[in-house]
PDB file of C-alpha atoms in Angstrom:
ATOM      1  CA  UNK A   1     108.430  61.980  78.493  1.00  0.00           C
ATOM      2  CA  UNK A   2     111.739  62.301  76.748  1.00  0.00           C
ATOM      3  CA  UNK A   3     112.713  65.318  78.454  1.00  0.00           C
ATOM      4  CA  UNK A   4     111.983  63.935  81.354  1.00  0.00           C
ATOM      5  CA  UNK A   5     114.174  60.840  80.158  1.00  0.00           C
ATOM      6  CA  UNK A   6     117.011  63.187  79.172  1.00  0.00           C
ATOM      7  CA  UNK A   7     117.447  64.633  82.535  1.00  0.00           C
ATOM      8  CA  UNK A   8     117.300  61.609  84.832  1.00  0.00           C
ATOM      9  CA  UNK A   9     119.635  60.265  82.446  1.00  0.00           C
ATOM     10  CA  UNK A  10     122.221  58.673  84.656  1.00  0.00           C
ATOM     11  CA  UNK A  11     125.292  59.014  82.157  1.00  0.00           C
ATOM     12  CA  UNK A  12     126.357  59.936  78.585  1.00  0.00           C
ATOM     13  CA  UNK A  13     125.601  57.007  76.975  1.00  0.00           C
ATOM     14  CA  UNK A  14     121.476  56.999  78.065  1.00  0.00           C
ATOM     15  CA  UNK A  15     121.309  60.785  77.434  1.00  0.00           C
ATOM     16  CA  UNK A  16     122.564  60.019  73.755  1.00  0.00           C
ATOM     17  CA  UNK A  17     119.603  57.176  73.848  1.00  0.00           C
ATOM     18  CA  UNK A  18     117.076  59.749  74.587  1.00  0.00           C
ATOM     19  CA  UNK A  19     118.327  62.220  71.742  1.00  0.00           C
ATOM     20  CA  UNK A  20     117.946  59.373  69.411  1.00  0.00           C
ATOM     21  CA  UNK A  21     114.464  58.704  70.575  1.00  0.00           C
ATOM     22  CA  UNK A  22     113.607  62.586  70.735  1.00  0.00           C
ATOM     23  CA  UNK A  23     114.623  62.648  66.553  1.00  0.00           C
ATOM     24  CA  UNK A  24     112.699  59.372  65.996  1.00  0.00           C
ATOM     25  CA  UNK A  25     109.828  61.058  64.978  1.00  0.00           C
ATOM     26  CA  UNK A  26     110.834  63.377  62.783  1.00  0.00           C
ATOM     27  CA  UNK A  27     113.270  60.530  61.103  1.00  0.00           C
ATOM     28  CA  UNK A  28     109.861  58.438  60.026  1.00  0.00           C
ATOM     29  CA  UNK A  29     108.219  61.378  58.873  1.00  0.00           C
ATOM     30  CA  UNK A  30     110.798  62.224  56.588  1.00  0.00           C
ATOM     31  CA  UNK A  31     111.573  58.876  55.877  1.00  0.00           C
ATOM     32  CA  UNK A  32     107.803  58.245  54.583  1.00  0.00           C
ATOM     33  CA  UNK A  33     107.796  61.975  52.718  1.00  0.00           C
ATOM     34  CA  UNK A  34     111.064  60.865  50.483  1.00  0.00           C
ATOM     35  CA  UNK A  35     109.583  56.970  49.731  1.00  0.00           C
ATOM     36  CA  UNK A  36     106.395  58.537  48.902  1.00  0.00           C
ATOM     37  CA  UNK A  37     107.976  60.638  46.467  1.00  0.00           C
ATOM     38  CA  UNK A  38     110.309  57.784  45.306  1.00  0.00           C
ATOM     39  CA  UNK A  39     106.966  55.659  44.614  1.00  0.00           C
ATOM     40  CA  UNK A  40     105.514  58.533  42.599  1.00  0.00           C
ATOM     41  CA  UNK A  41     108.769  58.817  40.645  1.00  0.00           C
ATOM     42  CA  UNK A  42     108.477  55.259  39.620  1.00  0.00           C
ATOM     43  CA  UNK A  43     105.297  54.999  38.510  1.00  0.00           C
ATOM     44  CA  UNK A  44     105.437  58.530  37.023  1.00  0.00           C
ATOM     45  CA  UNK A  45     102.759  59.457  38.860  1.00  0.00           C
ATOM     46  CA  UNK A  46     101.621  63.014  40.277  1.00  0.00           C
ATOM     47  CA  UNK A  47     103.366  63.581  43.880  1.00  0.00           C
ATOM     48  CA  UNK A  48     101.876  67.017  45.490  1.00  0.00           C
ATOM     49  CA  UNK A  49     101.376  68.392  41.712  1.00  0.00           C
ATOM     50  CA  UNK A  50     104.883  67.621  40.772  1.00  0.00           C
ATOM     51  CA  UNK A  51     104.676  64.378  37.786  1.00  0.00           C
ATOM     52  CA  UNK A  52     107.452  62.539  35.928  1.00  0.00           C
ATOM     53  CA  UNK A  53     107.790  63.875  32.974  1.00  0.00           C
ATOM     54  CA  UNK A  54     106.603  61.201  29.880  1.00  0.00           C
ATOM     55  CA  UNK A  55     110.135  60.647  27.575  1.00  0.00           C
ATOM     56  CA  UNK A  56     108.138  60.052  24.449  1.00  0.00           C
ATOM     57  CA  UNK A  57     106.102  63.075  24.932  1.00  0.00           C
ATOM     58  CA  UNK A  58     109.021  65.226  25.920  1.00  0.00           C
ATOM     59  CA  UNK A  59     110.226  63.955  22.833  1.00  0.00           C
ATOM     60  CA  UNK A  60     107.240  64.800  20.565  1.00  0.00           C
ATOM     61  CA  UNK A  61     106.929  68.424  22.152  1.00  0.00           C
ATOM     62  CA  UNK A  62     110.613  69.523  21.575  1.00  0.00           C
ATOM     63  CA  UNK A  63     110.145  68.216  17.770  1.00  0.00           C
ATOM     64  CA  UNK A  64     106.916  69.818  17.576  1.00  0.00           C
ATOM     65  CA  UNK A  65     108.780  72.967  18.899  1.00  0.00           C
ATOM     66  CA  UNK A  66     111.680  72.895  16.239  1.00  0.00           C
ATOM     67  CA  UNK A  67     108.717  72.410  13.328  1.00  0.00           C
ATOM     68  CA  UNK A  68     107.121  75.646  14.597  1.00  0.00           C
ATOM     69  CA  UNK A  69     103.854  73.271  14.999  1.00  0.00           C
ATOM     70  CA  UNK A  70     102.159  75.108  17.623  1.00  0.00           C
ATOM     71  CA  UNK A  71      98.875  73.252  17.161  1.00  0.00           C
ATOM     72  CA  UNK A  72     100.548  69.957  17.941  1.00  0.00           C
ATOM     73  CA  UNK A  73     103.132  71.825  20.756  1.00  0.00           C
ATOM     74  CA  UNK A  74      99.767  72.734  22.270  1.00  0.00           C
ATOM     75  CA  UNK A  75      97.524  69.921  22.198  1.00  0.00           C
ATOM     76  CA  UNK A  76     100.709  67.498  23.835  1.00  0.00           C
ATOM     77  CA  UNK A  77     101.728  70.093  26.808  1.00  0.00           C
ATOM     78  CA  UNK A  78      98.010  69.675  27.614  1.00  0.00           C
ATOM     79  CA  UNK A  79      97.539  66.359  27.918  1.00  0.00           C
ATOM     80  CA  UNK A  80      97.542  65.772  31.649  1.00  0.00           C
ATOM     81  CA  UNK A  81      98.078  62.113  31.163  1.00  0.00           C
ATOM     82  CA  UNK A  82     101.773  62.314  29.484  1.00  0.00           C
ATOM     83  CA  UNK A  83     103.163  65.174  31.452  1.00  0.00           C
ATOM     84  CA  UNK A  84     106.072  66.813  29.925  1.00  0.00           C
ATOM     85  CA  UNK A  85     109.557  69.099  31.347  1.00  0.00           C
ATOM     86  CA  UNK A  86     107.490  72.700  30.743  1.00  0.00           C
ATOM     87  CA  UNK A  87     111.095  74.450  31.947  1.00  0.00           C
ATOM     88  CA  UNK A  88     112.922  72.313  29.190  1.00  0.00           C
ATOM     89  CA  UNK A  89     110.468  72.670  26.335  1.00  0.00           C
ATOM     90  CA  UNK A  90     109.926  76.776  27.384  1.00  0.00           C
ATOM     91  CA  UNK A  91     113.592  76.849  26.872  1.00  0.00           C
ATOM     92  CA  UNK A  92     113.432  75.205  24.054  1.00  0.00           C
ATOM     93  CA  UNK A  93     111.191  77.193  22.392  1.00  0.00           C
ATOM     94  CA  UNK A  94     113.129  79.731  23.511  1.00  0.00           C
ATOM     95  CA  UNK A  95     116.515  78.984  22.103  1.00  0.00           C
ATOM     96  CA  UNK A  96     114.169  78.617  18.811  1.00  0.00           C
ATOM     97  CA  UNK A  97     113.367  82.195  18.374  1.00  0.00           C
ATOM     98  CA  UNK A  98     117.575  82.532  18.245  1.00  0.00           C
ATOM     99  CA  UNK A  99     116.459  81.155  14.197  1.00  0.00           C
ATOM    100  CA  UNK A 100     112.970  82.627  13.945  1.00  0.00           C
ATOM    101  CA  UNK A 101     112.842  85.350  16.107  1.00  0.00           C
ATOM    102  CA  UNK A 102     108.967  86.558  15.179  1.00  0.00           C
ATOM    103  CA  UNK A 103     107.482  83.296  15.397  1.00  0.00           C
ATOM    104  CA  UNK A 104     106.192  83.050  19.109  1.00  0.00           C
ATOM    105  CA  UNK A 105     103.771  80.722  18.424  1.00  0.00           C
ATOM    106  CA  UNK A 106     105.412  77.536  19.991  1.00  0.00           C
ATOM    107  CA  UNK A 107     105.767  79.897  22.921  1.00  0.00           C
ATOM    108  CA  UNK A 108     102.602  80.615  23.649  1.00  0.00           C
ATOM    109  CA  UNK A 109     101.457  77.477  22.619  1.00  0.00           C
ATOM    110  CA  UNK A 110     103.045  75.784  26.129  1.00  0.00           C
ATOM    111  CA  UNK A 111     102.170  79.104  28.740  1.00  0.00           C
ATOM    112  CA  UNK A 112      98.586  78.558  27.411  1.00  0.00           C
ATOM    113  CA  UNK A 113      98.779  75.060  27.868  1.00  0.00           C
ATOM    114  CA  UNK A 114      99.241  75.996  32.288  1.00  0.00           C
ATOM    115  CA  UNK A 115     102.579  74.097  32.776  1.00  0.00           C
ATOM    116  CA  UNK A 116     103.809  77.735  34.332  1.00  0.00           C
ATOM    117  CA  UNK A 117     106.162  80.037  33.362  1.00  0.00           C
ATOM    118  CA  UNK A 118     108.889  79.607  36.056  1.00  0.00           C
ATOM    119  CA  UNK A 119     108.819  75.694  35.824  1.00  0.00           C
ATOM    120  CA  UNK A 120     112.209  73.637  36.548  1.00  0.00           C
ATOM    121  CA  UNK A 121     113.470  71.338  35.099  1.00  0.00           C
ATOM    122  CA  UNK A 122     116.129  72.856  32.486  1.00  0.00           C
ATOM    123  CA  UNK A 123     119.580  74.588  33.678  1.00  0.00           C
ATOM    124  CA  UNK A 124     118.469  77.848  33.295  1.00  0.00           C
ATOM    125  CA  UNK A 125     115.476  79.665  33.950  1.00  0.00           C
ATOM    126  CA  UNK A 126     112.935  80.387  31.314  1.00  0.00           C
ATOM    127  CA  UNK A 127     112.751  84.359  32.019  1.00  0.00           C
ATOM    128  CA  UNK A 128     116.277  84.354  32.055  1.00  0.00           C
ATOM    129  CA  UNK A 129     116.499  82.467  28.622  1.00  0.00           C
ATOM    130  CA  UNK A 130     113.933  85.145  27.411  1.00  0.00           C
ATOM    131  CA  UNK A 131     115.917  87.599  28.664  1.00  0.00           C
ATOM    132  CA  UNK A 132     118.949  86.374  26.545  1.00  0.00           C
ATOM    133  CA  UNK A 133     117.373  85.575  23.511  1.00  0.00           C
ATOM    134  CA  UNK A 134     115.766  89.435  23.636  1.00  0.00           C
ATOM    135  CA  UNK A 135     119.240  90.412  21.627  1.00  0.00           C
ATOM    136  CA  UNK A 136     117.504  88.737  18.641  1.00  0.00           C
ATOM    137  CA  UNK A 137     113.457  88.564  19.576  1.00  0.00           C
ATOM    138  CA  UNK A 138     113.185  92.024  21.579  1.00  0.00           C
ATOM    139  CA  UNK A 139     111.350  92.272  24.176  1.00  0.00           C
ATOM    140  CA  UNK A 140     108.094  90.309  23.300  1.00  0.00           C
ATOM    141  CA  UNK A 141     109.103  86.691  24.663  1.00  0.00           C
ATOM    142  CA  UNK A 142     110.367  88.733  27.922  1.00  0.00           C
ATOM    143  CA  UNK A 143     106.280  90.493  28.293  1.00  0.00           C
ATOM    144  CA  UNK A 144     104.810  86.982  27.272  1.00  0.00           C
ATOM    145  CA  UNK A 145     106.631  85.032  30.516  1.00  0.00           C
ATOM    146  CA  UNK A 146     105.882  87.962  32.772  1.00  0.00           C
ATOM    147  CA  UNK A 147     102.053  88.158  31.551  1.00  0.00           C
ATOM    148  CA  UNK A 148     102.334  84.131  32.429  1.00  0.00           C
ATOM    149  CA  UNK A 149     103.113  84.929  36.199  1.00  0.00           C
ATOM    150  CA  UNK A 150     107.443  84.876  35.736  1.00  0.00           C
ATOM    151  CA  UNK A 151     109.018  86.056  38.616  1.00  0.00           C
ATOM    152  CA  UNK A 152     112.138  88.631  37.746  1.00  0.00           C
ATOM    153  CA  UNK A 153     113.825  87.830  41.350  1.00  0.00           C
ATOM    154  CA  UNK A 154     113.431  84.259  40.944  1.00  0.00           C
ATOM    155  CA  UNK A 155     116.894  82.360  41.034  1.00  0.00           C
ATOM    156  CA  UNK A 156     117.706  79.323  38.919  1.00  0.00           C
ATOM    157  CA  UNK A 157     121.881  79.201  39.234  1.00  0.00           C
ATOM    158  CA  UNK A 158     123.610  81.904  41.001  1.00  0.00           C
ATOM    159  CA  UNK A 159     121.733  85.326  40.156  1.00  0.00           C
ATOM    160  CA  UNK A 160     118.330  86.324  40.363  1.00  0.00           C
ATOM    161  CA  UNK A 161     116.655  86.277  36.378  1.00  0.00           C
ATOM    162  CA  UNK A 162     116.407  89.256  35.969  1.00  0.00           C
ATOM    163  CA  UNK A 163     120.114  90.089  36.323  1.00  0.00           C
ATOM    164  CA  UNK A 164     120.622  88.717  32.461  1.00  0.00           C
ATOM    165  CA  UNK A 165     119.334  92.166  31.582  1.00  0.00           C
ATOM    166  CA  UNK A 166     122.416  93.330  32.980  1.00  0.00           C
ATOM    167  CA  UNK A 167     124.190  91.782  30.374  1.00  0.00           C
ATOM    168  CA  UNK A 168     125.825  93.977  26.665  1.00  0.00           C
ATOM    169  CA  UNK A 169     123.463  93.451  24.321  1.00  0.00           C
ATOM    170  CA  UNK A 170     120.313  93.290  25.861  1.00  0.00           C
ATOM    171  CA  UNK A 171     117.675  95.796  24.784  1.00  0.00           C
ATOM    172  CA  UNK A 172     117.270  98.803  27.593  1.00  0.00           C
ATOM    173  CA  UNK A 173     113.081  98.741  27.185  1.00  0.00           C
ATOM    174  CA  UNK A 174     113.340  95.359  28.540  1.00  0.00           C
ATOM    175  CA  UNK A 175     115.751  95.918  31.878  1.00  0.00           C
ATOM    176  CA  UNK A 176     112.679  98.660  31.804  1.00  0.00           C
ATOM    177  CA  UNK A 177     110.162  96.157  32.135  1.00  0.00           C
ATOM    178  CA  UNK A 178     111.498  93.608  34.648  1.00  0.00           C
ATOM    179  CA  UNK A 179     111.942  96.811  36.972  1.00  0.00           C
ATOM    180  CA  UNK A 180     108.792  98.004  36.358  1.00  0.00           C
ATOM    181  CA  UNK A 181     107.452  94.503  37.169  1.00  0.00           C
ATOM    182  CA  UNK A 182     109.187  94.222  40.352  1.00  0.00           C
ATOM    183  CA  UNK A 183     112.497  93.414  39.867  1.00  0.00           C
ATOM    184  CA  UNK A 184     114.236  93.874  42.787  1.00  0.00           C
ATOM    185  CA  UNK A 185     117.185  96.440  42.634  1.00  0.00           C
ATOM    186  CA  UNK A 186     118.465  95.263  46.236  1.00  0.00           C
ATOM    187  CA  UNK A 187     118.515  91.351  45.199  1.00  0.00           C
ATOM    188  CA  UNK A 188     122.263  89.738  45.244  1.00  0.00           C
ATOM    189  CA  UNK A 189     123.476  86.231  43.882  1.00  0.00           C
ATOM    190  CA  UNK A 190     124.841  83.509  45.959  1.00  0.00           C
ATOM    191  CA  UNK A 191     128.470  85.148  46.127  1.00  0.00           C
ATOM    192  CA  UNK A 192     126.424  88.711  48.073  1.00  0.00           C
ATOM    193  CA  UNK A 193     127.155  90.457  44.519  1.00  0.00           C
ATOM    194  CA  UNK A 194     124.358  92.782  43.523  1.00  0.00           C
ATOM    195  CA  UNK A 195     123.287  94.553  40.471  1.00  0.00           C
ATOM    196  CA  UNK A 196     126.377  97.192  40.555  1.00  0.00           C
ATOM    197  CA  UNK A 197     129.056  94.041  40.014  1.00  0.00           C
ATOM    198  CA  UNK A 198     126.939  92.574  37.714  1.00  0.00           C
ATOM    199  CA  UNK A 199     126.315  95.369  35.100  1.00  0.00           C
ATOM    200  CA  UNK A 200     130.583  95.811  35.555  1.00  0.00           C
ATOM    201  CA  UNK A 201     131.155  92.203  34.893  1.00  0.00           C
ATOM    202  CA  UNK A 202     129.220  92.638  31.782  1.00  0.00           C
ATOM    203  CA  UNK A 203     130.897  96.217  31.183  1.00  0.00           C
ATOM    204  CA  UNK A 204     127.462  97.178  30.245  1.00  0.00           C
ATOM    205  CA  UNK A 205     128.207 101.277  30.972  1.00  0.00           C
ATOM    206  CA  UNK A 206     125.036 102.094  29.425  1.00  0.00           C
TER     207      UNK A 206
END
């Protein structure tokens, strides 16, 4: 059909005519896939398990979060009908344990509540915010997001998560524990840099 069109194309011009009609196809498809998706957006509604998150209830969760009300944390991230950001308020709860650095509650409140452990929606990733915030809470928010299914090699930014633990400061036992959960010693960041430059950068000689 087109192929055929293509080659008894007398001239430039009709050959660039069946190109055009070659990429049709694929044009609609994609076309449909990103209105779809804009519909979904609109209405908030559930597009191939990915929802719009709810404003007021991102609003009661991250409150909920800075109370220490796990109850409440817990019974809003569940609510399937006002879906929340679960990589915004797992951050959140996160940055948290920077004041109260034994209260995990809030915490496990959301990774029980199956949002997921390495969902988007904040600027960093959650493991790496664990990883970060282990200076002050150890290494127990680090085992909770792994337990949840966190991937160490994941990327959110320029470096793999687990390359925080690369970083002065962090506790050794849990650079332990991402390797022994697979981090991946060969992994590099978007610049080709692996964990060698890294651990330099951070003149972490330990």
């Amino acid at each position: 059909g087109v192929v055929m069109l293509y080659l008894r194309a007398p001239g430039p011009a009709a050959r660039l005519v069946a190109v055009m009609l070659a990429g049709l196809p694929v044009l609609l498809l994609a076309a449909g896939v990103l209105f779809s998706r804009g519909v979904a957006w609109w209405k908030g509604e559930s597009f191939d398990g990915w929802a719009q998150p709810d404003r007021a209830a991102q609003q009661r969760v991250e409150s909920a979060i800075a109370s220490g009300d796990a109850a409440a944390v817990a019974r809003i991230a569940g609510n399937p009908r006002t879906p929340i950001n679960q990589g915004a308020a797992l951050v959140a709860a996160l940055k948290r344990l920077e004041q109260h650095p034994t209260d995990l509650a809030p915490l496990q409140a959301l990774l029980h509540s199956g949002g997921g452990a390495d969902a988007g929606g904040a600027d960093v990733a959650p493991l790496a915010a664990a990883i970060r915030v282990s200076r002050r809470a150890g290494i127990a928010p680090v085992r909770l997001l792994l337990d949840a299914g966190a991937d160490p090699n994941a990327s959110r930014g320029m470096q793999p998560s687990w390359f925080e633990a690369l970083a002065t400061g962090v506790p050794g036992a849990v650079l332990e524990e991402l390797l022994r959960r697979g981090a991946d010693l060969r992994a590099v960041d978007m610049a080709g840099n692996g964990a060698l430059y890294w651990a330099v950068f951070h003149r972490n000689w330990a």
